Each structure stands twice: as C-alpha cells, then as structure tokens.
Coordinates of C-alpha atoms in Angstrom, one line a residue:
Chain A
M1 CA -26.5 37.8 -14.0
A2 CA -26.4 39.3 -17.5
T3 CA -24.4 37.4 -20.1
F4 CA -21.9 39.0 -22.4
D5 CA -20.6 37.8 -25.8
I6 CA -16.8 37.7 -26.2
P7 CA -15.3 36.9 -29.6
I8 CA -11.9 35.3 -29.5
G9 CA -10.1 35.0 -32.8
P10 CA -9.9 34.3 -35.7
Q11 CA -6.5 35.9 -35.2
H12 CA -5.5 35.8 -31.5
P13 CA -2.3 35.2 -29.7
A14 CA -3.8 32.4 -27.6
L15 CA -5.1 30.4 -30.5
P16 CA -2.6 28.6 -32.7
E17 CA -5.0 28.5 -35.7
P18 CA -7.7 30.7 -37.3
L19 CA -10.8 29.9 -35.4
L20 CA -13.5 32.3 -34.2
L21 CA -14.8 31.4 -30.8
K22 CA -17.9 33.3 -29.8
L23 CA -18.0 32.8 -26.0
E24 CA -21.1 33.6 -24.0
V25 CA -19.8 34.5 -20.5
E26 CA -21.4 35.2 -17.2
G27 CA -18.6 36.9 -15.2
E28 CA -15.6 34.6 -15.6
T29 CA -17.7 31.6 -16.5
V30 CA -18.3 30.4 -20.0
V31 CA -22.0 29.4 -20.4
G32 CA -22.3 28.9 -24.1
V33 CA -20.0 28.8 -27.2
D34 CA -20.3 28.9 -30.9
F35 CA -17.5 28.7 -33.4
D36 CA -16.7 29.3 -37.0
V37 CA -13.9 27.4 -38.7
S38 CA -14.3 28.6 -42.2
Y39 CA -11.4 31.1 -42.4
M40 CA -9.0 28.8 -44.2
H41 CA -10.7 27.3 -47.2
R42 CA -8.1 26.1 -49.7
G43 CA -10.1 24.2 -52.2
I44 CA -7.9 21.1 -52.1
E45 CA -10.8 18.7 -52.8
K46 CA -11.7 20.5 -55.9
L47 CA -8.0 20.8 -57.0
L48 CA -7.6 17.0 -56.6
E49 CA -10.3 16.5 -59.3
T50 CA -8.0 18.2 -61.8
K51 CA -5.0 15.9 -61.1
T52 CA -4.4 12.2 -61.8
Y53 CA -4.3 9.9 -58.8
F54 CA -0.5 9.8 -59.0
Q55 CA -0.2 13.6 -59.2
G56 CA -2.6 14.0 -56.3
L57 CA -0.4 12.3 -53.6
P58 CA 1.9 15.3 -52.9
L59 CA -1.1 17.6 -52.7
V60 CA -2.9 15.3 -50.2
E61 CA 0.2 15.3 -48.0
R62 CA -0.1 19.0 -47.8
I63 CA -3.6 19.0 -46.3
C64 CA -1.9 18.8 -42.9
G65 CA 1.7 19.4 -42.2
I66 CA 1.7 17.4 -38.9
C67 CA -0.3 14.3 -39.8
N68 CA 0.9 14.2 -43.5
A69 CA 2.0 10.6 -43.2
A70 CA -1.5 9.6 -42.2
H71 CA -3.0 11.6 -45.0
G72 CA -0.6 10.0 -47.6
L73 CA -1.3 6.6 -46.2
C74 CA -5.0 7.0 -46.2
Y75 CA -4.9 8.3 -49.8
T76 CA -2.8 5.4 -51.1
L77 CA -4.9 2.8 -49.3
N78 CA -8.0 4.4 -50.7
V79 CA -6.7 4.4 -54.3
E80 CA -5.3 0.9 -54.0
K81 CA -8.8 -0.4 -53.2
L82 CA -9.7 0.6 -56.7
Y83 CA -7.0 -1.7 -58.2
D84 CA -7.7 -5.1 -56.5
K85 CA -4.0 -5.8 -56.2
E86 CA -2.2 -7.4 -53.2
I87 CA 0.3 -5.0 -51.7
P88 CA 3.6 -6.7 -50.6
P89 CA 3.8 -7.3 -46.8
R90 CA 7.2 -5.5 -46.6
A91 CA 5.5 -2.3 -47.8
Q92 CA 2.8 -2.7 -45.2
Y93 CA 5.4 -3.0 -42.4
L94 CA 7.4 0.0 -43.7
R95 CA 4.2 2.1 -43.9
L96 CA 3.5 1.2 -40.3
I97 CA 7.0 2.2 -39.2
V98 CA 6.8 5.6 -40.8
E99 CA 3.2 6.2 -39.6
E100 CA 4.2 5.5 -36.0
L101 CA 7.2 7.7 -36.3
S102 CA 4.9 10.4 -37.5
R103 CA 2.6 9.8 -34.6
I104 CA 5.5 10.2 -32.2
H105 CA 6.5 13.5 -33.6
S106 CA 2.9 14.7 -33.6
H107 CA 2.3 13.7 -30.0
L108 CA 5.6 15.3 -28.9
L109 CA 4.7 18.4 -30.7
W110 CA 1.3 18.5 -29.0
L111 CA 2.8 17.9 -25.6
G112 CA 5.0 20.9 -26.3
V113 CA 2.1 23.1 -27.4
A114 CA 0.0 22.0 -24.5
A115 CA 2.8 22.8 -22.1
F116 CA 3.2 26.2 -23.7
E117 CA -0.5 26.9 -23.4
I118 CA -0.4 26.3 -19.6
G119 CA 2.8 28.4 -19.3
F120 CA 5.2 25.5 -18.8
N121 CA 7.8 26.6 -21.3
T122 CA 10.6 24.3 -20.1
M123 CA 8.6 21.2 -21.2
F124 CA 7.8 22.9 -24.5
M125 CA 11.5 23.3 -25.2
Y126 CA 12.3 19.7 -24.1
T127 CA 9.7 18.0 -26.1
W128 CA 10.5 20.0 -29.2
R129 CA 14.2 19.2 -28.8
D130 CA 13.5 15.5 -28.6
R131 CA 11.1 15.7 -31.5
E132 CA 14.1 16.5 -33.6
Y133 CA 15.5 13.0 -33.2
V134 CA 12.3 11.7 -34.8
M135 CA 12.4 14.3 -37.5
D136 CA 16.0 13.4 -38.4
M137 CA 15.0 9.7 -38.7
L138 CA 12.0 10.7 -40.9
E139 CA 14.4 12.7 -43.1
A140 CA 16.9 9.8 -43.3
I141 CA 14.2 7.2 -44.2
T142 CA 12.0 9.3 -46.5
G143 CA 14.2 12.1 -47.8
N144 CA 12.3 15.0 -46.2
R145 CA 11.5 16.2 -42.7
V146 CA 7.9 17.1 -42.9
T147 CA 6.2 16.2 -46.2
T148 CA 7.5 12.7 -46.2
E149 CA 5.5 11.3 -49.1
Y150 CA 6.7 7.8 -48.2
S151 CA 3.6 5.8 -48.9
Q152 CA 3.1 5.5 -52.7
I153 CA 0.4 3.9 -54.7
G154 CA 1.5 0.3 -54.9
G155 CA 3.9 0.3 -51.9
V156 CA 6.4 2.6 -50.4
R157 CA 9.0 4.9 -51.9
R158 CA 12.2 3.5 -50.5
D159 CA 13.5 0.5 -48.5
I160 CA 15.0 0.7 -45.1
S161 CA 18.6 -0.6 -45.1
P162 CA 20.0 -2.6 -42.1
E163 CA 22.2 0.3 -41.1
L164 CA 19.3 2.7 -41.1
A165 CA 17.3 0.1 -39.1
D166 CA 20.0 0.0 -36.4
K167 CA 20.1 3.8 -36.3
L168 CA 16.3 3.8 -35.9
L169 CA 16.4 1.3 -33.0
K170 CA 19.0 3.5 -31.3
T171 CA 16.9 6.6 -31.7
M172 CA 13.9 4.6 -30.3
N173 CA 15.9 3.9 -27.1
V174 CA 16.5 7.7 -26.7
V175 CA 12.8 8.5 -27.4
E176 CA 11.7 5.8 -24.9
E177 CA 14.0 7.1 -22.2
R178 CA 12.8 10.7 -22.7
T179 CA 9.1 9.6 -22.9
K180 CA 9.4 7.9 -19.6
Y181 CA 10.7 11.1 -18.1
Y182 CA 7.8 13.1 -19.6
I183 CA 5.3 10.6 -18.2
K184 CA 6.9 11.0 -14.8
V185 CA 6.8 14.8 -15.2
A186 CA 3.1 14.8 -16.3
L187 CA 2.1 12.6 -13.4
T188 CA 4.0 14.4 -10.7
E189 CA 4.5 18.0 -11.7
P190 CA 2.0 20.2 -9.8
T191 CA 2.0 22.9 -12.6
I192 CA 0.5 20.4 -15.0
A193 CA -1.9 18.9 -12.5
K194 CA -3.3 22.2 -11.4
R195 CA -3.9 23.5 -14.9
T196 CA -5.3 20.3 -16.4
Q197 CA -7.1 18.2 -13.8
G198 CA -10.9 18.8 -13.9
V199 CA -10.4 21.1 -17.0
G200 CA -12.2 20.4 -20.2
Y201 CA -14.4 17.6 -18.8
L202 CA -16.0 15.4 -21.4
S203 CA -18.1 12.6 -20.0
P204 CA -18.1 9.2 -21.8
E205 CA -21.7 9.7 -22.8
D206 CA -20.9 13.1 -24.4
A207 CA -17.8 11.7 -26.1
K208 CA -20.0 9.0 -27.7
S209 CA -22.9 11.3 -28.6
T210 CA -20.7 14.0 -30.2
C211 CA -18.8 11.3 -32.1
S212 CA -15.4 12.4 -31.0
V213 CA -12.3 10.5 -32.1
G214 CA -8.7 9.8 -31.3
P215 CA -7.1 10.6 -27.9
I216 CA -10.1 12.7 -26.9
I217 CA -12.5 9.7 -26.8
R218 CA -9.7 7.4 -25.4
A219 CA -9.1 9.9 -22.6
S220 CA -12.8 9.5 -21.7
G221 CA -12.3 5.8 -21.1
I222 CA -13.7 4.4 -24.4
K223 CA -11.6 2.0 -26.4
F224 CA -11.8 3.4 -29.9
D225 CA -8.8 3.1 -32.2
I226 CA -9.0 2.4 -35.9
R227 CA -5.7 0.5 -35.8
A228 CA -7.4 -2.1 -33.6
D229 CA -11.0 -1.9 -34.9
D230 CA -10.2 -1.8 -38.6
P231 CA -6.6 -2.7 -39.1
Y232 CA -5.1 -1.4 -42.4
A233 CA -1.3 -1.6 -42.5
A234 CA 0.2 -4.7 -40.8
H235 CA -1.7 -3.8 -37.6
E236 CA -3.1 -7.3 -37.3
E237 CA 0.4 -8.7 -36.9
V238 CA 2.0 -6.1 -34.8
P239 CA 0.8 -6.3 -31.2
F240 CA -0.1 -3.1 -29.3
N241 CA -2.4 -1.9 -26.6
V242 CA -5.1 0.7 -27.0
I243 CA -4.4 3.3 -24.3
T244 CA -7.3 4.6 -22.4
Y245 CA -7.7 6.8 -19.3
D246 CA -10.8 7.5 -17.4
S247 CA -10.2 11.0 -16.0
C248 CA -12.2 12.5 -18.9
D249 CA -10.2 15.8 -18.7
V250 CA -7.2 17.5 -20.3
F251 CA -4.9 15.7 -17.8
G252 CA -6.2 12.4 -19.2
R253 CA -5.4 13.5 -22.8
V254 CA -1.8 14.4 -21.7
V255 CA -1.4 10.9 -20.2
V256 CA -3.0 9.1 -23.1
R257 CA -0.8 10.8 -25.6
A258 CA 2.4 10.3 -23.5
Q259 CA 1.7 6.6 -23.0
E260 CA 0.8 6.2 -26.7
L261 CA 4.4 7.3 -27.4
L262 CA 5.7 4.2 -25.6
E263 CA 3.3 2.0 -27.6
C264 CA 4.6 3.6 -30.8
V265 CA 8.2 2.9 -29.8
N266 CA 7.3 -0.8 -29.1
M267 CA 5.4 -1.1 -32.4
I268 CA 8.4 0.2 -34.4
R269 CA 10.8 -2.1 -32.6
Y270 CA 8.6 -5.1 -33.3
A271 CA 8.1 -4.2 -36.9
L272 CA 11.8 -3.7 -37.5
K273 CA 12.6 -7.0 -35.9
N274 CA 9.9 -8.9 -37.9
L275 CA 10.3 -7.0 -41.2
P276 CA 9.3 -9.5 -44.0
S277 CA 11.6 -9.8 -47.0
G278 CA 10.4 -9.2 -50.6
P279 CA 9.6 -6.3 -52.8
F280 CA 8.6 -3.0 -51.3
R281 CA 6.7 -1.6 -54.3
I282 CA 4.7 -3.0 -57.2
K283 CA 4.0 -1.0 -60.3
L284 CA 0.4 -0.1 -60.9
P285 CA -1.1 1.4 -64.1
M286 CA -2.1 5.0 -64.2
K287 CA -5.8 4.2 -64.7
P288 CA -7.7 2.5 -61.8
N289 CA -10.9 0.6 -62.2
A290 CA -14.2 2.5 -61.9
G291 CA -15.7 2.4 -58.4
E292 CA -16.0 3.9 -55.0
A293 CA -13.6 3.5 -52.1
L294 CA -13.7 4.6 -48.4
T295 CA -10.8 4.3 -46.1
R296 CA -10.3 5.0 -42.4
V297 CA -6.9 5.6 -40.8
E298 CA -5.9 6.4 -37.2
A299 CA -4.1 9.7 -37.7
P300 CA -2.3 11.1 -34.6
R301 CA -5.4 13.3 -33.9
G302 CA -7.9 10.6 -34.5
E303 CA -9.9 8.9 -37.2
L304 CA -9.2 10.2 -40.6
L305 CA -11.5 9.4 -43.5
H306 CA -11.0 9.5 -47.2
Y307 CA -13.5 8.8 -49.9
T308 CA -13.1 8.7 -53.7
L309 CA -15.4 8.1 -56.6
C310 CA -13.7 7.0 -59.8
E311 CA -15.2 6.6 -63.2
G312 CA -12.4 4.6 -64.7
T313 CA -10.4 7.7 -65.7
P314 CA -6.9 8.6 -64.3
K315 CA -8.5 11.5 -62.4
P316 CA -11.0 11.2 -59.5
Y317 CA -14.6 12.3 -60.1
R318 CA -14.8 13.3 -56.5
Y319 CA -12.5 13.2 -53.6
K320 CA -13.6 13.8 -50.0
V321 CA -11.6 14.2 -46.8
R322 CA -13.0 14.2 -43.3
T323 CA -10.3 15.2 -40.9
P324 CA -10.2 14.3 -37.1
T325 CA -10.5 17.9 -36.0
L326 CA -13.9 18.2 -37.6
A327 CA -15.1 15.2 -35.7
N328 CA -13.8 16.6 -32.5
L329 CA -15.5 20.0 -32.8
G330 CA -18.7 18.7 -31.3
A331 CA -16.8 17.5 -28.3
L332 CA -15.1 20.9 -28.0
R333 CA -18.6 22.5 -27.7
A334 CA -19.4 20.1 -24.9
M335 CA -16.1 20.8 -23.1
L336 CA -16.5 24.6 -23.4
T337 CA -20.0 24.7 -21.9
S338 CA -20.4 25.0 -18.1
K339 CA -22.9 22.4 -16.8
G340 CA -24.0 21.9 -13.2
R341 CA -20.8 21.7 -11.1
Y342 CA -18.5 21.8 -14.1
V343 CA -17.4 25.4 -14.6
V344 CA -15.3 26.7 -17.5
N345 CA -13.2 29.7 -16.9
I346 CA -12.1 32.0 -19.7
G347 CA -8.5 31.4 -18.7
D348 CA -8.9 27.7 -19.4
V349 CA -10.3 28.2 -22.9
P350 CA -6.9 28.0 -24.7
I351 CA -5.8 24.8 -23.1
I352 CA -9.3 23.2 -23.6
Y353 CA -9.2 24.2 -27.3
G354 CA -5.6 23.1 -27.5
S355 CA -6.4 19.7 -26.0
I356 CA -8.2 18.5 -29.1
D357 CA -5.0 19.1 -31.0
P358 CA -6.8 21.4 -33.4
C359 CA -5.9 21.6 -37.1
I360 CA -8.4 24.1 -38.4
C361 CA -6.7 24.5 -41.7
C362 CA -7.4 20.9 -42.6
T363 CA -10.9 21.3 -41.5
A364 CA -12.5 24.3 -43.2
R365 CA -15.7 23.3 -44.9
V366 CA -18.4 24.8 -47.0
Q367 CA -21.2 26.7 -45.4
F368 CA -24.0 28.3 -47.5
I369 CA -24.6 31.9 -46.8
D370 CA -27.5 33.9 -48.4
I371 CA -26.2 37.5 -48.0
K372 CA -29.6 39.1 -49.0
K373 CA -31.6 37.2 -46.4
D374 CA -28.7 37.0 -43.9
K375 CA -29.2 33.2 -43.5
T376 CA -26.6 30.4 -43.2
W377 CA -27.2 26.7 -43.5
T378 CA -25.4 23.4 -44.2
W379 CA -26.4 20.2 -46.0
T380 CA -26.9 16.9 -44.3
L381 CA -25.2 13.8 -45.8
D382 CA -28.4 12.5 -47.4
E383 CA -29.0 15.9 -49.1
I384 CA -25.5 15.9 -50.5
R385 CA -25.9 12.4 -51.7
N386 CA -29.2 13.1 -53.4
R387 CA -27.8 16.2 -55.1
S388 CA -24.7 14.5 -56.2
R389 CA -26.7 11.6 -57.8
R390 CA -28.9 14.1 -59.6
M391 CA -25.9 16.0 -60.9
R392 CA -24.3 12.8 -62.2
V393 CA -27.4 11.6 -64.1
Chain B
M1 CA -0.7 42.9 2.8
E2 CA 1.1 40.9 5.5
I3 CA -0.8 37.8 4.7
S4 CA 0.2 37.8 1.1
I5 CA 3.9 38.3 1.9
T6 CA 4.0 35.4 4.3
F7 CA 2.0 33.2 1.9
S8 CA 4.5 33.8 -0.9
Y9 CA 7.5 33.2 1.4
N10 CA 5.9 29.9 2.4
T11 CA 5.3 28.7 -1.1
V12 CA 8.8 29.5 -2.2
F13 CA 10.3 27.8 0.9
D14 CA 8.2 24.7 0.4
C15 CA 9.5 24.2 -3.1
E16 CA 13.1 25.0 -2.3
V17 CA 14.6 21.9 -0.8
D18 CA 13.7 19.2 -3.3
D19 CA 13.2 21.3 -6.4
I20 CA 16.4 23.3 -6.2
M21 CA 18.4 20.2 -5.9
S22 CA 16.8 18.6 -8.9
M23 CA 17.1 21.8 -10.8
L24 CA 20.8 22.1 -10.0
S25 CA 21.5 18.6 -11.2
E26 CA 19.6 19.3 -14.4
L27 CA 21.5 22.5 -14.8
L28 CA 24.9 20.9 -14.3
R29 CA 24.0 18.1 -16.7
N30 CA 23.0 20.5 -19.4
L31 CA 25.9 22.8 -18.9
F32 CA 28.4 20.4 -20.4
K33 CA 26.1 19.0 -23.1
K34 CA 26.4 19.7 -26.8
R35 CA 24.1 22.5 -28.1
A36 CA 20.9 21.2 -29.6
T37 CA 20.7 23.9 -32.2
V38 CA 22.8 24.8 -35.2
L39 CA 23.7 28.5 -35.8
Y40 CA 22.6 28.4 -39.4
P41 CA 23.8 30.1 -41.7
E42 CA 27.1 30.7 -39.8
E43 CA 27.6 27.0 -39.1
R44 CA 26.5 25.9 -42.5
D45 CA 28.8 22.9 -42.7
K46 CA 27.3 21.5 -39.4
V47 CA 23.9 21.0 -40.9
H48 CA 23.4 17.3 -41.3
V49 CA 21.8 16.2 -44.6
P50 CA 21.3 12.5 -44.9
E51 CA 21.8 10.4 -48.0
G52 CA 18.7 10.4 -50.2
Y53 CA 17.6 13.9 -49.2
R54 CA 15.3 15.4 -51.8
G55 CA 16.9 18.7 -52.8
K56 CA 17.7 20.6 -55.9
L57 CA 17.4 18.3 -58.9
E58 CA 20.0 17.4 -61.5
F59 CA 19.3 16.2 -65.1
Y60 CA 21.6 14.2 -67.3
R61 CA 20.6 14.8 -70.9
E62 CA 22.7 11.9 -72.3
K63 CA 20.6 9.3 -70.4
C64 CA 17.1 10.8 -71.2
I65 CA 15.1 8.9 -73.8
G66 CA 12.2 11.4 -74.0
C67 CA 9.4 9.2 -72.6
T68 CA 7.7 12.2 -70.8
L69 CA 6.7 10.0 -67.8
C70 CA 8.2 12.7 -65.5
Y71 CA 5.9 15.2 -67.1
Q72 CA 2.9 12.9 -66.4
V73 CA 3.5 12.4 -62.7
C74 CA 4.6 16.0 -61.8
P75 CA 1.9 17.5 -59.5
S76 CA 2.9 21.1 -59.8
Y77 CA 3.6 21.6 -63.6
T78 CA 7.4 22.0 -62.9
I79 CA 8.3 20.2 -66.1
E80 CA 7.9 21.5 -69.6
I81 CA 8.6 19.2 -72.5
V82 CA 10.7 20.8 -75.3
V83 CA 12.2 19.3 -78.5
D84 CA 15.9 19.7 -79.1
E85 CA 18.2 18.0 -81.7
K86 CA 18.0 14.6 -79.9
G87 CA 14.3 14.6 -79.5
K88 CA 11.9 15.3 -76.6
R89 CA 13.4 16.4 -73.2
P90 CA 12.1 18.0 -70.0
V91 CA 13.1 21.4 -68.7
F92 CA 12.6 22.0 -65.0
N93 CA 11.5 25.2 -63.4
L94 CA 12.6 24.9 -59.8
A95 CA 10.5 27.9 -58.7
R96 CA 7.5 25.6 -59.1
C97 CA 9.1 22.4 -57.8
T98 CA 7.7 20.8 -54.6
Y99 CA 10.6 18.4 -54.3
C100 CA 8.3 15.4 -54.1
G101 CA 10.7 13.3 -56.2
Q102 CA 8.1 11.5 -58.2
C103 CA 10.0 12.3 -61.4
E104 CA 13.1 10.7 -60.0
D105 CA 11.2 7.6 -58.9
I106 CA 9.4 7.0 -62.2
C107 CA 12.4 7.8 -64.6
P108 CA 13.2 4.5 -66.3
T109 CA 16.8 5.5 -67.1
K110 CA 17.7 7.4 -63.9
S111 CA 18.4 10.6 -65.8
I112 CA 16.9 12.7 -63.0
H113 CA 18.6 12.8 -59.6
L114 CA 17.6 14.9 -56.5
T115 CA 20.8 16.1 -54.8
K116 CA 21.5 17.0 -51.2
Q117 CA 21.7 20.7 -52.1
F118 CA 18.9 22.4 -50.1
E119 CA 19.6 26.1 -50.6
V120 CA 17.8 26.8 -53.9
I121 CA 17.3 30.5 -53.7
S122 CA 18.3 32.9 -56.5
L123 CA 17.8 36.5 -57.4
D124 CA 17.7 35.5 -61.1
K125 CA 14.9 33.4 -62.4
K126 CA 17.2 31.9 -65.0
D127 CA 19.3 30.2 -62.3
L128 CA 16.2 28.2 -61.3
V129 CA 15.8 26.6 -64.6
V130 CA 17.5 23.2 -64.9
K131 CA 18.3 22.1 -68.4

C-alpha cells in the first residue's frame, strides 16, 4: 500500500504544546514518524549568562511551569556545589517536602490531561479539583501557587510552622484517599483499559537504548529513579519505593504515576514527622568559586540535568539545561512506529504523545539550518565540547 | 441496521445495573457538597489568600538605609536606585515585577514587604510605581 505523509501540528487541537509530528501512514496505521520541537526557543540559557547566580533563580523556575520546583532545586544544588558549604539538614527536608508536593500536583495534572485525551472528562475534572488542595498548600508554604521559588541558594526561603505542618498532614490524608480512588478507577474502569492497554508499547530494550527517563522507563519495568540512584535532598534518610510496572504501555504509565502519588504522600508524612531542628538557610556570598558543576534531579517527568561553568565571577560563563522531555523524545519515536504485531493507529497518537507528559517549551534546542543548501544538522556532545574549548582559549 | 440497534441496546443494558447505582450515589453525594470553584470576581471576598502570599509590595522609606542589595538581587530590573534628601533609595516599577520576593528576603532592615494584595492592575502607569 502507498504511504502518505500527514503533518500534525505545530498548532493542533489534539496537541497541548507546539510540536510538529510528521506521520507516515499506511491507511490508518502509522509506519514512521519524524518530529520537530523547535517552535518555542526562548533563549533562557543565554539570558542566564547575563544575570548573577542569585538573579537567575526566578528565571530558571520559569523554564517550566509544572516542574518549577524541580528546576529551582536543581539550580540551587548545582550552584551550591561551587561553594563547598554544608547545607543545613532542615533545609534538605523542607526541599524534599516541597519537591514531592510539586510531584503530586504534576502527576494529578497529567492524570487529568491523559483522561482528557482519551475522552474521559469526568476524571479530568476530578483530578484537577483535587490538585487544588496541593496548590493551596504550596501557596501557604511558599507564597505562590505555581512559581514557588522555595529552594534558595544556601537553603530554603521559609520555615514550616507546626500549624502549617498539621494542615499539610490533613491535606495529605485527603490526597491519599482520593489517590486510592483514582488507582481503583484506573485499574477497573473499562474506558481507561480500552484506550490505554497495548497502546504506546515501549519494550524494556527500547526504553534502555533510547535513554528514556522517569515514569516512561519505570513503566517498562526498569528501576531507574535519580532519587534512589543519586540521592540529593534527604532522600537517603526518607524511605520510599521505586514504583515500576511491566506492562510497557500507556496503561502502565497511568498506574506508575498514580502509585507514585501514594509514595509521595508517605514521603511527606515521614519528612514532616522527622523534621530536624536547626537553621533553614545559611548566607552565601554573591561570588562562587571557579569550577564546573553538574546536577541530576528527578523531576516529575524524569531525570533533569543542569550544568554550569563558573569562572569565579558572580555570573555563569555557561549554563546548560537538559529537560526530561528531550530525553523521552527518542522513546516517543519508538512508541509511534508500528513494528510487527504492534500497530499504531492515528487515533492513538494524541494519548501516546501525551503519555510522555510532554513539555516542548522547556525542550526547544538549537538546530543548524543552511538555507542556501537546504541542509539541517546538529552537533554531537564531543563537537560542542571541542568548540567550546577552542572559544574559551 | 437491526444488528447495530440490538448491539447498542445490549451495551447500554449491560452497564445499567451497577453503573447507574454507583452514578446515583456519586450524584447525590455531590449534590449537597460545597462548590469547588469561586465565582471570581463576584465573590471576591471568598478568595482565600494565605499568610505570606507574595503580592503587591510595600516600601517603608523610614527603615531603608540605602544599601542597594534589593537592586542587586532583582532579576527583572524592577528596582531603580534614586537619590533623595535622605540618600539612596529604591523605586519599584510593578509593571516589571515578577513577585519573586528576593528583595524582601535580602533586605537587612525589613523595609520591603510583599502584601496579600493580588490585584495589581491599573490603567495608569503611575499607579504601578511604588515609592
């Protein structure tokens, strides 16, 4: 049969974010896919070079609205590596609490979006209503609903008072009760099962070879979680399980995210109960030591990576961000390509795309285009490193 | 045609017994619940703003010592340092402010305070300048 090319996006009602999907279809079956993410380049990395490390934090939080707590945490951990100072344990615990709260709100938001993509609008309304409890708690703890800016260089912004801790524990009870209901719905509701089981299949081998991260790789049965592998903020002391599921499809991703909600609730409870006393912030000078730093954080969408190069000035020489969506794009290609008995229908493309929890606006990267020769190319890591060394000398 | 009609009847009938009961109980429970949303701006006073919310900022000139630390940490160039009869002082342009609150945190004399006021819209640019 002849194949046709169907472009979807960059602006399309089925896609939440600007992405161009070039689908190669044979009838209803998708046999090949190519995509372009570069519709939303904001130049944040370059802008960070013009600001001091202390000025840069509010900007980094605005890379992504949903996982802003993870971005802020990654940035502060990264900059603190340049100082060689011990961060007080109370600050570490408070960071963990806000990060897990942010994970709960992100996962609830994703559950709603995924339910919306498969046409299950009741669940969309329910999850977004319950997300408001978490948003209110974030507002009470940090002073803002979305851009929390809680983690600061040298500690955290504010302390949690005992009354607020009580309120947070009560909210966690509500969230736990609702989450159990969602897990029951996800496991028993035929609407969800029919639209997600066997859809978006990603074998464990593909998940490894495409370097996918976060709930995607965990739903393919591989234990990969930065919180467990490379603990960063009190994660050594707070016990938790790495949730995996071996169905390797969108259904598995729903279950992994729903069960991670329960883990987050338990982590917050443990952290509040065992909150160490002491200061929550230390003052650090404006100027860090010269050097390089690389930090990994488990954002709600997966592994987030920040890199900085400092030459002993208050401003970074280079700042680099690798967001989880970029790492999951390879997996998306594998999921959208029919292979053997695995068949992708056009109707399933939105939910498969939605299952990686895409955040294209965080992801847009440079691609080189020669207009005269009509040629595009990218640089490998070694090429970039060689060029940056040459430029610095 | 016939086949499709009977098929649809069957599927509806299969769902009915259990699902309608659970749907009814859910419906009755939600009928007497408080509404989850607030009809803003009609119900303006019902909007819950917690203590420590980062809203429109206030500035107390008598406490300021003119150290310009707020100017150094501001990410969005909201703050302009001017000199008046008592020395250096900041002037805030709220149209640029991102409400990050870094100036409030770093101020050594607590002369900057972010209030709970979250409606900071004005038709006149002069209203957005805090002196």
